[in-house]
Tab-separated table of C-alpha atoms in Angstrom:
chain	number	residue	atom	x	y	z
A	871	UNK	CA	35.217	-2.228	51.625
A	872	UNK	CA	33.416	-2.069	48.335
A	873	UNK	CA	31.985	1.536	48.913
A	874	UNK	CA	32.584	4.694	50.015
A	875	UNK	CA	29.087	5.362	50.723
A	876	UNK	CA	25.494	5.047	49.316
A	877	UNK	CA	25.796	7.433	46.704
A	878	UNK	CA	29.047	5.616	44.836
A	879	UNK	CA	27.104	2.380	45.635
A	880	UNK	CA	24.171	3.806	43.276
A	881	UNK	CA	26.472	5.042	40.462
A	882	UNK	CA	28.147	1.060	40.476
A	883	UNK	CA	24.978	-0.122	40.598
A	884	UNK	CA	23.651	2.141	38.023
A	885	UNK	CA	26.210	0.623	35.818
A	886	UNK	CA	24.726	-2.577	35.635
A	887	UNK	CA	21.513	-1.394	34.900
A	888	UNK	CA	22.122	0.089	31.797
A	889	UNK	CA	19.976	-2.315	29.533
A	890	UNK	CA	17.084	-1.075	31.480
A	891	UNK	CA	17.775	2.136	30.133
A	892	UNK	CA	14.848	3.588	27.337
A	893	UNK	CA	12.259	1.032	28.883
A	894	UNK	CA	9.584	2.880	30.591
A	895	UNK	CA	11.448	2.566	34.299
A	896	UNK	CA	10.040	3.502	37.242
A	897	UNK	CA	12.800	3.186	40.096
A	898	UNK	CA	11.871	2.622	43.843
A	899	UNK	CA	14.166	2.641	46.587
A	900	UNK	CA	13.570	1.355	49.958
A	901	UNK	CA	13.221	3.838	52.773
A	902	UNK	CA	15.426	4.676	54.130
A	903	UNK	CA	18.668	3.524	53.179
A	904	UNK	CA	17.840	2.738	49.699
A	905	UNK	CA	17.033	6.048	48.422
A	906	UNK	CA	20.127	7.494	48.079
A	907	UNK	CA	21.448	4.734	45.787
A	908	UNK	CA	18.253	4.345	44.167
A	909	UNK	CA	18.361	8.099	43.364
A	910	UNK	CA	21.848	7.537	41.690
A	911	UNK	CA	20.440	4.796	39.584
A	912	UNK	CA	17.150	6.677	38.615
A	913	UNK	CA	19.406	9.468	37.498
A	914	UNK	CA	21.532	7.479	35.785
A	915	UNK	CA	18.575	5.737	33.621
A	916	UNK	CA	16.196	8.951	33.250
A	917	UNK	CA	13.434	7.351	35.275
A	918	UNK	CA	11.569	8.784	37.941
A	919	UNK	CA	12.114	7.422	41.194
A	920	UNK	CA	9.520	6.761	44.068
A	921	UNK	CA	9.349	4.853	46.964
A	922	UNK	CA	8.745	1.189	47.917
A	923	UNK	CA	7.485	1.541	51.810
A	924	UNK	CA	8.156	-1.774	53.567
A	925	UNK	CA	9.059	-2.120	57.242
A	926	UNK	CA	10.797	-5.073	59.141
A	927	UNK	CA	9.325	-6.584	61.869
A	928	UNK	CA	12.167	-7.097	64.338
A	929	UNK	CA	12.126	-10.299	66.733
A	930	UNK	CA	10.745	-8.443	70.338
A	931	UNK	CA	13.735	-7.694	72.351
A	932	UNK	CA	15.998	-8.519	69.414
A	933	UNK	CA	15.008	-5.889	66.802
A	934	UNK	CA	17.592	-6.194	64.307
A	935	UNK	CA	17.019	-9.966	63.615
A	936	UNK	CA	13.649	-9.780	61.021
A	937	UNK	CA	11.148	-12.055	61.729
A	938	UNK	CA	8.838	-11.117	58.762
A	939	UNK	CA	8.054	-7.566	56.718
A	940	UNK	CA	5.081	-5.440	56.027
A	941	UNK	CA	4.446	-3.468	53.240
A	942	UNK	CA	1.687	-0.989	51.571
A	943	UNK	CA	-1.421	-2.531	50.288
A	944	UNK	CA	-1.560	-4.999	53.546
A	945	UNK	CA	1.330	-7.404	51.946
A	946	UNK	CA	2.868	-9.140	55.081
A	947	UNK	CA	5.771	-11.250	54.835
A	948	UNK	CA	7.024	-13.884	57.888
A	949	UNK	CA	9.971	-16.412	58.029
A	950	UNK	CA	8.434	-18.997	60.391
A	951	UNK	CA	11.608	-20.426	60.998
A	952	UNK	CA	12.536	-17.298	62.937
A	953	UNK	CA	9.825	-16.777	64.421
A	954	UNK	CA	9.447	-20.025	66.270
A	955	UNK	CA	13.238	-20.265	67.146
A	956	UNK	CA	13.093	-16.889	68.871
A	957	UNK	CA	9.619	-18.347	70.370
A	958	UNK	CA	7.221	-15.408	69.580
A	959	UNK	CA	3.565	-16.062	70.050
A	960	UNK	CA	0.724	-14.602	68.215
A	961	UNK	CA	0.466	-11.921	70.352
A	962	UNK	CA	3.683	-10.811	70.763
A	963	UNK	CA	3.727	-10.656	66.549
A	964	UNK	CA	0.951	-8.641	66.350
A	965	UNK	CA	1.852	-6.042	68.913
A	966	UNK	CA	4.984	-5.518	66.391
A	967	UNK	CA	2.918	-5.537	63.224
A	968	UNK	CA	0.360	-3.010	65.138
A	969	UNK	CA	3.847	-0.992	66.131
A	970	UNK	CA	5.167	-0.581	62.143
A	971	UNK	CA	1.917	-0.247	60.552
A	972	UNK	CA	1.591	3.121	62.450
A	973	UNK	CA	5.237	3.938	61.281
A	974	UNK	CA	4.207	2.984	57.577
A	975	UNK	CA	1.748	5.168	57.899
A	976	UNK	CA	3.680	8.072	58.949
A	977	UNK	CA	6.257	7.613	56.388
A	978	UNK	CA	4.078	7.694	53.591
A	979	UNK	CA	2.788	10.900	55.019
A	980	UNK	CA	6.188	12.343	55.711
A	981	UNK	CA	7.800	11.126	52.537
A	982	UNK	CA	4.821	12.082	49.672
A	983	UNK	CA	2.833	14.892	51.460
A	984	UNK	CA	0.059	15.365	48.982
A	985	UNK	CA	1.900	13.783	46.182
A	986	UNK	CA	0.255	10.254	44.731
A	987	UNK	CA	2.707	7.554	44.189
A	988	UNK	CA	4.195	7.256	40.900
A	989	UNK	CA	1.694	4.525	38.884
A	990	UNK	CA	3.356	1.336	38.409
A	991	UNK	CA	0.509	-0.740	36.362
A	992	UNK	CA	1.967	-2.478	33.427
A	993	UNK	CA	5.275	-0.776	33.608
A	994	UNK	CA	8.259	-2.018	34.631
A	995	UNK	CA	9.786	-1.585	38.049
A	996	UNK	CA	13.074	-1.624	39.698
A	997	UNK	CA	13.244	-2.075	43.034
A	998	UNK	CA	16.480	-0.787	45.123
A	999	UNK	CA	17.601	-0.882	48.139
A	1000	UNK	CA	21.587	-0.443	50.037
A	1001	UNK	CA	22.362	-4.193	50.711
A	1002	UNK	CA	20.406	-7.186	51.307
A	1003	UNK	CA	20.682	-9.990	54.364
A	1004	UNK	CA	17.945	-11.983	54.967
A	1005	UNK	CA	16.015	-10.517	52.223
A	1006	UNK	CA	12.920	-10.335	54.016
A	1007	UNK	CA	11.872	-6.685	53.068
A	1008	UNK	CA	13.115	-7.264	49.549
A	1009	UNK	CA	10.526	-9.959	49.215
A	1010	UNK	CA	7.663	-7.683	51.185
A	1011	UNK	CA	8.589	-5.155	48.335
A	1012	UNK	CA	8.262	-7.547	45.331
A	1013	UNK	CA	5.231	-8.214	46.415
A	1014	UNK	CA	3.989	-5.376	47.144
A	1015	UNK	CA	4.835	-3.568	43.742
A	1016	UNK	CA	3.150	-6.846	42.200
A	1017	UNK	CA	0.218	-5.629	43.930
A	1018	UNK	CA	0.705	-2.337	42.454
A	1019	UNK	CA	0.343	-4.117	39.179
A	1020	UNK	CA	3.637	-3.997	37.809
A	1021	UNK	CA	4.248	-6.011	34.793
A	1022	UNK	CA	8.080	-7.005	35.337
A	1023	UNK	CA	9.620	-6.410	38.822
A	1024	UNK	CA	14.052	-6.069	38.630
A	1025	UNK	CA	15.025	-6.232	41.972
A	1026	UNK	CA	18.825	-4.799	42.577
A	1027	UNK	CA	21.518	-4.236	45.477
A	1028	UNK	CA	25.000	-3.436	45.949
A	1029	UNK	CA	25.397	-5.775	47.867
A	1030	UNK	CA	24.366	-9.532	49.280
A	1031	UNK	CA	25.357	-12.865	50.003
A	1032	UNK	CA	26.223	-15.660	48.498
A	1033	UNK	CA	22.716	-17.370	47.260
A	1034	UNK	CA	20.078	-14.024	47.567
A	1035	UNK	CA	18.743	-15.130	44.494
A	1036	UNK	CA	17.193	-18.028	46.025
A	1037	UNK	CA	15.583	-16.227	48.879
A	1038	UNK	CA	13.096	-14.765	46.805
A	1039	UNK	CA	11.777	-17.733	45.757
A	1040	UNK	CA	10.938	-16.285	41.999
A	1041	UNK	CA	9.098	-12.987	43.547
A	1042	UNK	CA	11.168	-10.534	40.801
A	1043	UNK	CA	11.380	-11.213	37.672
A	1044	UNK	CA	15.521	-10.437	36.887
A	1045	UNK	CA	18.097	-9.678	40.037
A	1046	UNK	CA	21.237	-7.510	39.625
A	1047	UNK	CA	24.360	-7.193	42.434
A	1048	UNK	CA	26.938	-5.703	42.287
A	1049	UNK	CA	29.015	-8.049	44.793
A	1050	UNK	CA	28.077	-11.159	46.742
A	1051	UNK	CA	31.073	-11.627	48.767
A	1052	UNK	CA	31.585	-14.621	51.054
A	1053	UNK	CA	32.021	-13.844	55.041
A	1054	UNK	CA	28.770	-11.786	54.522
A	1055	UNK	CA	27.155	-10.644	58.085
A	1056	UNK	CA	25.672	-7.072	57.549
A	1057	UNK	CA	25.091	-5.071	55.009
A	1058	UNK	CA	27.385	-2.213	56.495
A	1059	UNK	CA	30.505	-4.176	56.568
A	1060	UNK	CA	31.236	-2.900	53.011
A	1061	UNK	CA	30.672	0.324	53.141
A	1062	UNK	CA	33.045	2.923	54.217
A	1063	UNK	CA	30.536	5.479	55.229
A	1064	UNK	CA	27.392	3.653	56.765
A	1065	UNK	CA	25.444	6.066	58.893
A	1066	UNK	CA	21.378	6.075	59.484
A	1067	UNK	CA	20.183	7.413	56.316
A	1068	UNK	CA	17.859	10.431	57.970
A	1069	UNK	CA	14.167	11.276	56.964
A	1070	UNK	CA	15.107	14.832	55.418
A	1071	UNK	CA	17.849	12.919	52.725
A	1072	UNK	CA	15.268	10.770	51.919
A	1073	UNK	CA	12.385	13.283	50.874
A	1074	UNK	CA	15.731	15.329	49.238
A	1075	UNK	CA	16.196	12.422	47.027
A	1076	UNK	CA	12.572	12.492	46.298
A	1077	UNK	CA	12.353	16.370	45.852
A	1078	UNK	CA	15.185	16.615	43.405
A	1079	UNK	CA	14.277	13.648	41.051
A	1080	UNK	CA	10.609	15.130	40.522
A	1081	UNK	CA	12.352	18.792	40.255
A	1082	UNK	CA	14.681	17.450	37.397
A	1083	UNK	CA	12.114	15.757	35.789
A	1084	UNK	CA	9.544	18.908	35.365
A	1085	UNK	CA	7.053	19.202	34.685
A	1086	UNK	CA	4.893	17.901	37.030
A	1087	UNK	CA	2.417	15.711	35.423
A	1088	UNK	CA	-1.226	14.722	36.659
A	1089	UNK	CA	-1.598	11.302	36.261
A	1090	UNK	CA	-4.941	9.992	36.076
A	1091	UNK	CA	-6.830	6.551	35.315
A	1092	UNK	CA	-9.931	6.970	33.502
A	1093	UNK	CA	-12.763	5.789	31.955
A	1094	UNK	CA	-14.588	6.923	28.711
A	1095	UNK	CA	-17.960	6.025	27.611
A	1096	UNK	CA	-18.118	5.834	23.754
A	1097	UNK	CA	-20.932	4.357	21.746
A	1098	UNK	CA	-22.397	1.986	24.232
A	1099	UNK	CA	-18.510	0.562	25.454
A	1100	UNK	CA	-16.966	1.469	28.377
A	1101	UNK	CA	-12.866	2.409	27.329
A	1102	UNK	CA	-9.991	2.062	29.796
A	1103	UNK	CA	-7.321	4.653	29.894
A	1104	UNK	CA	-4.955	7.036	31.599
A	1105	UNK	CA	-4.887	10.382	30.929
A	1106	UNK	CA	-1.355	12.208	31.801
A	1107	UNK	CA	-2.078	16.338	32.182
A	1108	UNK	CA	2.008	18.372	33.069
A	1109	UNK	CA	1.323	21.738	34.166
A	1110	UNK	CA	0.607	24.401	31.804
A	1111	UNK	CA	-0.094	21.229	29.203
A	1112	UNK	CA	0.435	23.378	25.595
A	1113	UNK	CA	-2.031	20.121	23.873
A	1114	UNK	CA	-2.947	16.538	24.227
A	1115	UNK	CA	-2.477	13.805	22.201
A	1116	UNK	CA	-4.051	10.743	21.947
A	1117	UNK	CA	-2.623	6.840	21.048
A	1118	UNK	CA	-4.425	4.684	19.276
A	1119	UNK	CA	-2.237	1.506	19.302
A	1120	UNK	CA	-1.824	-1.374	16.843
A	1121	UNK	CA	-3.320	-5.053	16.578
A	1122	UNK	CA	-2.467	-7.427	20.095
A	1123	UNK	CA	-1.513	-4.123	21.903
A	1124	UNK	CA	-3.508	-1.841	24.578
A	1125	UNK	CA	-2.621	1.467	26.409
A	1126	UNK	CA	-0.156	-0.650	28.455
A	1127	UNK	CA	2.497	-1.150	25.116
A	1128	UNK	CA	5.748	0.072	26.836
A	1129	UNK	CA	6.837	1.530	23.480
A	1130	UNK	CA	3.777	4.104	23.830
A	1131	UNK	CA	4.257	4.305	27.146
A	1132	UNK	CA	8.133	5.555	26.576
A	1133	UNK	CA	6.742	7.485	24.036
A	1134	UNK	CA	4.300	9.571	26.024
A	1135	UNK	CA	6.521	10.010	28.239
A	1136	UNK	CA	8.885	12.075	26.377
A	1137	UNK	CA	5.947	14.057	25.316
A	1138	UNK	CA	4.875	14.662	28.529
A	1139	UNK	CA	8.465	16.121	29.175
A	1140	UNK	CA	8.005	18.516	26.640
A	1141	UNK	CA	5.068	19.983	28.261
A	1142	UNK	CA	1.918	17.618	26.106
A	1143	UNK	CA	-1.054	15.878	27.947
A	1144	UNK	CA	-1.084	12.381	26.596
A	1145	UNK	CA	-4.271	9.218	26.876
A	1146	UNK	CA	-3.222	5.919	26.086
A	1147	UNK	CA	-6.317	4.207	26.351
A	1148	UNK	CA	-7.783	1.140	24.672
A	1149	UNK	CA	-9.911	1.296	21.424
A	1150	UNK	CA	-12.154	-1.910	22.096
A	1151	UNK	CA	-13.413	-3.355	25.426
A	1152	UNK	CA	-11.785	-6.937	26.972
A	1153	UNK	CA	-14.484	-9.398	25.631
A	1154	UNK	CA	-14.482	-7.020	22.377
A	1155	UNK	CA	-10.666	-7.446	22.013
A	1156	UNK	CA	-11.003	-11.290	21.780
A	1157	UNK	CA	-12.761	-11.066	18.452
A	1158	UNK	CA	-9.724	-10.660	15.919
A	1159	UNK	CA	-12.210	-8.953	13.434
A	1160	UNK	CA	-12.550	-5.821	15.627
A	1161	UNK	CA	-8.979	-5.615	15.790
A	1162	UNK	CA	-8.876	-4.750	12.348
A	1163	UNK	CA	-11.955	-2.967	11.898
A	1164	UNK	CA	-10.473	0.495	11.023
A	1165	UNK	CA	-14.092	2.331	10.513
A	1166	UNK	CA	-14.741	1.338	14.518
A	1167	UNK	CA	-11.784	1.675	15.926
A	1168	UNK	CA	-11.665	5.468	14.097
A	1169	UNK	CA	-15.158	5.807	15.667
A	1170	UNK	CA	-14.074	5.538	19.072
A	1171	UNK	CA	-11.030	7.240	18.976
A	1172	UNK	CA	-13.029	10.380	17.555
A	1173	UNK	CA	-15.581	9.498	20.498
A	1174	UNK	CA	-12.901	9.610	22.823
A	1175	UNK	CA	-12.046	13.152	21.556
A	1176	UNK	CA	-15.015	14.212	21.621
A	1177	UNK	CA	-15.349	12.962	25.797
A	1178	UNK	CA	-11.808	14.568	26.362
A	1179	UNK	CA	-13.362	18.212	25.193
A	1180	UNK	CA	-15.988	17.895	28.076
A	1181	UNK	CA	-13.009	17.486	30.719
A	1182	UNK	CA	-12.217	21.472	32.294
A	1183	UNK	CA	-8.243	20.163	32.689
A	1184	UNK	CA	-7.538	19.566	28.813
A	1185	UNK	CA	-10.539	21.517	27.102
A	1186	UNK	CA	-9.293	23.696	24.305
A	1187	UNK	CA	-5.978	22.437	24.319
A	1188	UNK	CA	-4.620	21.915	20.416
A	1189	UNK	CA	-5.070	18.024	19.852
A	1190	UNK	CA	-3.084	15.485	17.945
A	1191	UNK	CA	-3.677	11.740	16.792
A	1192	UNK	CA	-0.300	9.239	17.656
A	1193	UNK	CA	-0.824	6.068	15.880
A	1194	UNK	CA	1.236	2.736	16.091
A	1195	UNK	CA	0.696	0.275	13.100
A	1196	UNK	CA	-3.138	-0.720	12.706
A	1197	UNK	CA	-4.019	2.241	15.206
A	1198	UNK	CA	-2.338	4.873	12.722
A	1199	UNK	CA	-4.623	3.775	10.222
A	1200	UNK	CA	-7.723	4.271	12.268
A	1201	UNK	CA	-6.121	7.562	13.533
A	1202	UNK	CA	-5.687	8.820	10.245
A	1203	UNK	CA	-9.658	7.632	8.881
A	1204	UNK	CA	-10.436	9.890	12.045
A	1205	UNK	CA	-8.283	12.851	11.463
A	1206	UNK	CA	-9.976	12.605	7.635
A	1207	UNK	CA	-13.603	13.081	8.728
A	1208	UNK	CA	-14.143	16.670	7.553
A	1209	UNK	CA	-15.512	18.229	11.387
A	1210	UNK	CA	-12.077	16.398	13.096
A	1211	UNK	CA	-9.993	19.117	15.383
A	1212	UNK	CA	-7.177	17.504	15.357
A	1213	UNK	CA	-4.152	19.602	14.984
A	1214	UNK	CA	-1.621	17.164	13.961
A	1215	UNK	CA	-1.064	13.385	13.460
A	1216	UNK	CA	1.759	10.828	13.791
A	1217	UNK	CA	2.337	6.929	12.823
A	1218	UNK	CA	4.806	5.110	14.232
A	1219	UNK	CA	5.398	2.010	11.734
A	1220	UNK	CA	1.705	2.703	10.730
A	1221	UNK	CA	-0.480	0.867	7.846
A	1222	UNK	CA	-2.162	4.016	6.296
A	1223	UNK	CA	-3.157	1.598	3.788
A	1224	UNK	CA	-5.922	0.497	5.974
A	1225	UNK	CA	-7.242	4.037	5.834
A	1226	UNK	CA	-6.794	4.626	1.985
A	1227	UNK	CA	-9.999	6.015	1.183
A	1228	UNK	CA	-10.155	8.506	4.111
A	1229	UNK	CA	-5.967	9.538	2.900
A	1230	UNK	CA	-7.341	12.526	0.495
A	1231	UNK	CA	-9.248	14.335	3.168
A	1232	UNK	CA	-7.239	14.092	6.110
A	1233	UNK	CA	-6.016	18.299	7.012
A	1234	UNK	CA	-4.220	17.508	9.739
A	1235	UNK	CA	-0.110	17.774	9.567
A	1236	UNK	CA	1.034	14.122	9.193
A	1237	UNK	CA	4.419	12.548	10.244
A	1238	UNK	CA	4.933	8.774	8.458
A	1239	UNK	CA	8.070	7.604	10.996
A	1240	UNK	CA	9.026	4.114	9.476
A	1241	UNK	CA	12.488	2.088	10.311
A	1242	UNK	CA	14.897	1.632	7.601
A	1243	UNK	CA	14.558	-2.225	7.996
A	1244	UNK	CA	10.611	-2.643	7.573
A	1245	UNK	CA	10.806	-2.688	3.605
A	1246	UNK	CA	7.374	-3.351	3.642
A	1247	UNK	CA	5.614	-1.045	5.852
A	1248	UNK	CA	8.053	1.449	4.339
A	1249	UNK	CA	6.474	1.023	0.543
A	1250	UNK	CA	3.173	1.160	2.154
A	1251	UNK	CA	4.011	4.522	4.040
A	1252	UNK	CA	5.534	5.759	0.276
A	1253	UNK	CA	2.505	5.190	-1.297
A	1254	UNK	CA	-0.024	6.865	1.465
A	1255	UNK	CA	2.255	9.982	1.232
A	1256	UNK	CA	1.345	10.187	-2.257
A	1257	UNK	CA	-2.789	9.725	-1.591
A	1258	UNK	CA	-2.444	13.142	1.154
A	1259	UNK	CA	-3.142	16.422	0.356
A	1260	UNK	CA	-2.348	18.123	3.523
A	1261	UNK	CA	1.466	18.691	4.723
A	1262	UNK	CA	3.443	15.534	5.136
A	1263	UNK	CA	6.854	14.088	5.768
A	1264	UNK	CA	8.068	10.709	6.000
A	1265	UNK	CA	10.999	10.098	8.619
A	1266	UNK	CA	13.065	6.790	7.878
A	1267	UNK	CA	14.818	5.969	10.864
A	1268	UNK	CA	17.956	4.141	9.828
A	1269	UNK	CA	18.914	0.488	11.286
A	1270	UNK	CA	15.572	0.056	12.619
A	1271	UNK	CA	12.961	-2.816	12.449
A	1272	UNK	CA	9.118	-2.655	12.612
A	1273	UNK	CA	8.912	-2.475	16.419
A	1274	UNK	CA	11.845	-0.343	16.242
A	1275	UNK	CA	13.468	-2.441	19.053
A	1276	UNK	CA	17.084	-1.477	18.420
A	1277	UNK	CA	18.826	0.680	20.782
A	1278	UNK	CA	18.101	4.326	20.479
A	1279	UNK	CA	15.407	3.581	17.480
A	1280	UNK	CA	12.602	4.195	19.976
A	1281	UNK	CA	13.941	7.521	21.520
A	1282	UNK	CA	14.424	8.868	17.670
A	1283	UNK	CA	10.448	7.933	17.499
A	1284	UNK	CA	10.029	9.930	20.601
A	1285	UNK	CA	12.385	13.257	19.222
A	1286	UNK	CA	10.808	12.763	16.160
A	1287	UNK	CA	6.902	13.000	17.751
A	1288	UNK	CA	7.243	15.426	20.049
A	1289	UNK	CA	9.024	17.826	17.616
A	1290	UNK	CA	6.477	17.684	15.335
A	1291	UNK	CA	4.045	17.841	17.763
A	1292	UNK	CA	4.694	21.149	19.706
A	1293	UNK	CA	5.596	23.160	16.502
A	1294	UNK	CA	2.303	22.200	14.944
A	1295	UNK	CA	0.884	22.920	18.246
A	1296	UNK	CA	2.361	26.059	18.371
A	1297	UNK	CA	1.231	27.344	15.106
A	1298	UNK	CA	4.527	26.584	13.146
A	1299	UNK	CA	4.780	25.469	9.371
A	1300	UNK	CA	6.653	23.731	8.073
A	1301	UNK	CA	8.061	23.050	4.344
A	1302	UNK	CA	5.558	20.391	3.000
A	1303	UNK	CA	7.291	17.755	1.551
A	1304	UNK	CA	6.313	13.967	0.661
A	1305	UNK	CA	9.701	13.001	-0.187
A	1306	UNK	CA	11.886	10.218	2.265
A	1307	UNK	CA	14.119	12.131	4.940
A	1308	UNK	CA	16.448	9.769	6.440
A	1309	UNK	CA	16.711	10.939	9.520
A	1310	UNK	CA	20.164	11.436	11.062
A	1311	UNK	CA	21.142	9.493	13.809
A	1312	UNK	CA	23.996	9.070	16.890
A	1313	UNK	CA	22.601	5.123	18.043
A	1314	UNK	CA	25.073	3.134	18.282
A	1315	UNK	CA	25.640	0.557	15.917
């Protein structure tokens, strides 16, 4: 025996996960069995946790030997080999797809209600579930949350045999066991405690991972028509939102950049409405020159904010500018137009350089965060605190690179944002200062 039950199988599990930890997560476990350890693991990493619904489809008199699997989204997965040993015909096959299709379809009523799934495009996604064996609903999975448009797919067990790697023929991107013990015949032989995992555990799981992640946040896709382009985004609303803030991110990136991402997420978990959304069109992004075109890029993200005052769900919130390298600098020519709203700005390893002549007249509180090892975006960031006139600090965050890609640098950025977002938000001042604050720090080294 390897473990007591599902739950200590999640927290050993959890402990080979912890790289994954800080990089925009989503965990799914597999109904039903893997939710419980999922749940341990999405605790463990701070990520919500969803669902992955898949169902086996059992040989016809022999139901615990998987022919194939099913998933949402119409993925089907079937091992031939099985199939034609246990001599099923067409018909029998689809009599048992019919037969869990209607089960699918009851579990994602039973197991979401109302509630949309968690969105999975260009994030990356874990997939759990309690053991594998013939990995046949692993691979259904994969594919499924591929279809969900996932941009990296981890797929990790407890448990498994000898080899599991290999039976997903390259469907998820990075694997993780805990044990892959030889003798291997079922999944329950290492467990301790192994009963049916019941319906109400699973939508417990469910219930107490969104309750200790509140607020609840709306999470929509949408699409914003500014000066004659069409821009992509998604706009996240929690309940009671107390202001929004929108990302303009840097050269080569879009509203997909996982560092954004983690970073909107933390605001969100203060209580903020974020849009990450992209500044330039595809065919538009292909031309380098608009990439750095700091008047047009400013235009649509003041476009954009303009749009977001005509939706009834954030109108009238408080409204701040977060800006990652070249998008800080169109972020900041925005928040300097005289008739701008915005409440408050932040750059995250910014080039307010770009944005020189617009510096003067920008109102809005401004936060320069720059890492300690980025000499030269740091000088640049010196010298733009010098050219504002409105209340400014710059935050150094010690050890850290450009992309600030060292462990913990990234959740500083997020403390760091969100603080100065919700007491400028709230109608707080602070001391105005343009000198360097080093900004204390527990990473580890």
């Amino acid at each position: 025996m390897f473990f007591s039950d599902r739950s200590d199988a999640g927290r050993q599990l959890a402990a080979r996960l912890d790289h994954l930890r800080g990089r925009d997560v989503v965990v799914l476990g597999l109904p039903r069995g893997g939710v419980p350890v999922a749940a341990e693991v999405a605790d463990a990493l701070d990520a919500p946790l969803d669902i992955c619904l898949v169902r086996k489809l059992g040989v016809p008199h022999r139901p615990e030997v998987a022919m194939g699997a099913i998933g949402e989204g119409g993925v089907r997965v079937l091992n031939d080999g099985v199939i034609h040993e246990a001599g099923v015909d067409d018909r029998a096959l689809a009599a048992v797809e019919e037969r869990e299709l209607a089960e699918l379809d009851q579990r994602a009523r039973r197991y979401r209600g109302s509630r949309t799934p968690v969105p999975l495009e260009g994030r990356t996604v874990l997939v759990v579930d309690d053991g594998l064996a013939t990995g046949a609903t692993a691979l259904a999975a994969c594919r499924v949350v591929r279809a969900r448009g996932a941009a990296r797919i981890v797929l990790a067990v407890p448990v498994a045999p000898p080899g599991w790697t290999a039976r997903l023929g390259g469907e998820a991107d990075e694997t993780v066991g805990v044990r892959t013990p030889e003798g291997f015949y079922a999944v329950g032989q290492f467990y301790r405690e192994f009963p049916q995992t019941p319906d109400d555990e699973v939508i417990a799981c469910l219930d107490r991972s969104r309750a200790g992640r509140d607020p609840v946040v709306r999470d929509t896709e949408v699409r914003i028509p500014v000066d004659g382009a069409v821009l992509a985004g998604r706009l996240a609303v929690p309940e009671g939102a107390a202001g929004l803030v929108l990302f303009a991110h840097g050269s080569g990136s879009s509203r997909h950049s996982p560092r954004n991402r983690a970073v909107a997420a933390e605001l969100n978990g203060a209580g903020l409405a974020t849009l990450l959304f992209d500044l330039l069109g595809e065919a538009e992004a292909a031309d380098r020159a608009h990439v750095f075109d700091t008047p047009l890029l400013a235009g649509r993200l003041a476009g954009a904010t303009e749009r977001l005052a005509e939706r009834p769900d954030v109108a009238g919130l408080p409204l701040g500018y977060f800006g990652a390298s070249t998008g800080a600098a169109a972020a900041l020519w925005a928040a300097g137009d005289p008739a701008s709203p915005v409440a408050a700005v932040v750059s995250r390893g910014g080039r307010p350089d770009l944005a020189a002549d617009r510096l003067a007249g920008v109102r809005a509180p401004t936060l320069l965060v720059v890492g300690a090892e980025d000499p030269l975006v740091l000088d640049l960031n010196r010298r733009a605190g010098a050219l504002l006139r409105c209340e400014n600090r710059l935050a150094v965050v010690e050890g850290a690179t450009h992309l600030f890609e060292e462990p913990g640098a990234l959740e500083e950025v997020a403390e760091l944002a969100t603080s100065w977002f919700t007491g400028r938000f709230r109608g707080r001042r602070a001391p105005a200062t343009g000198a360097d604050q080093p900004v204390p720090t527990s990473r580890p080294r």
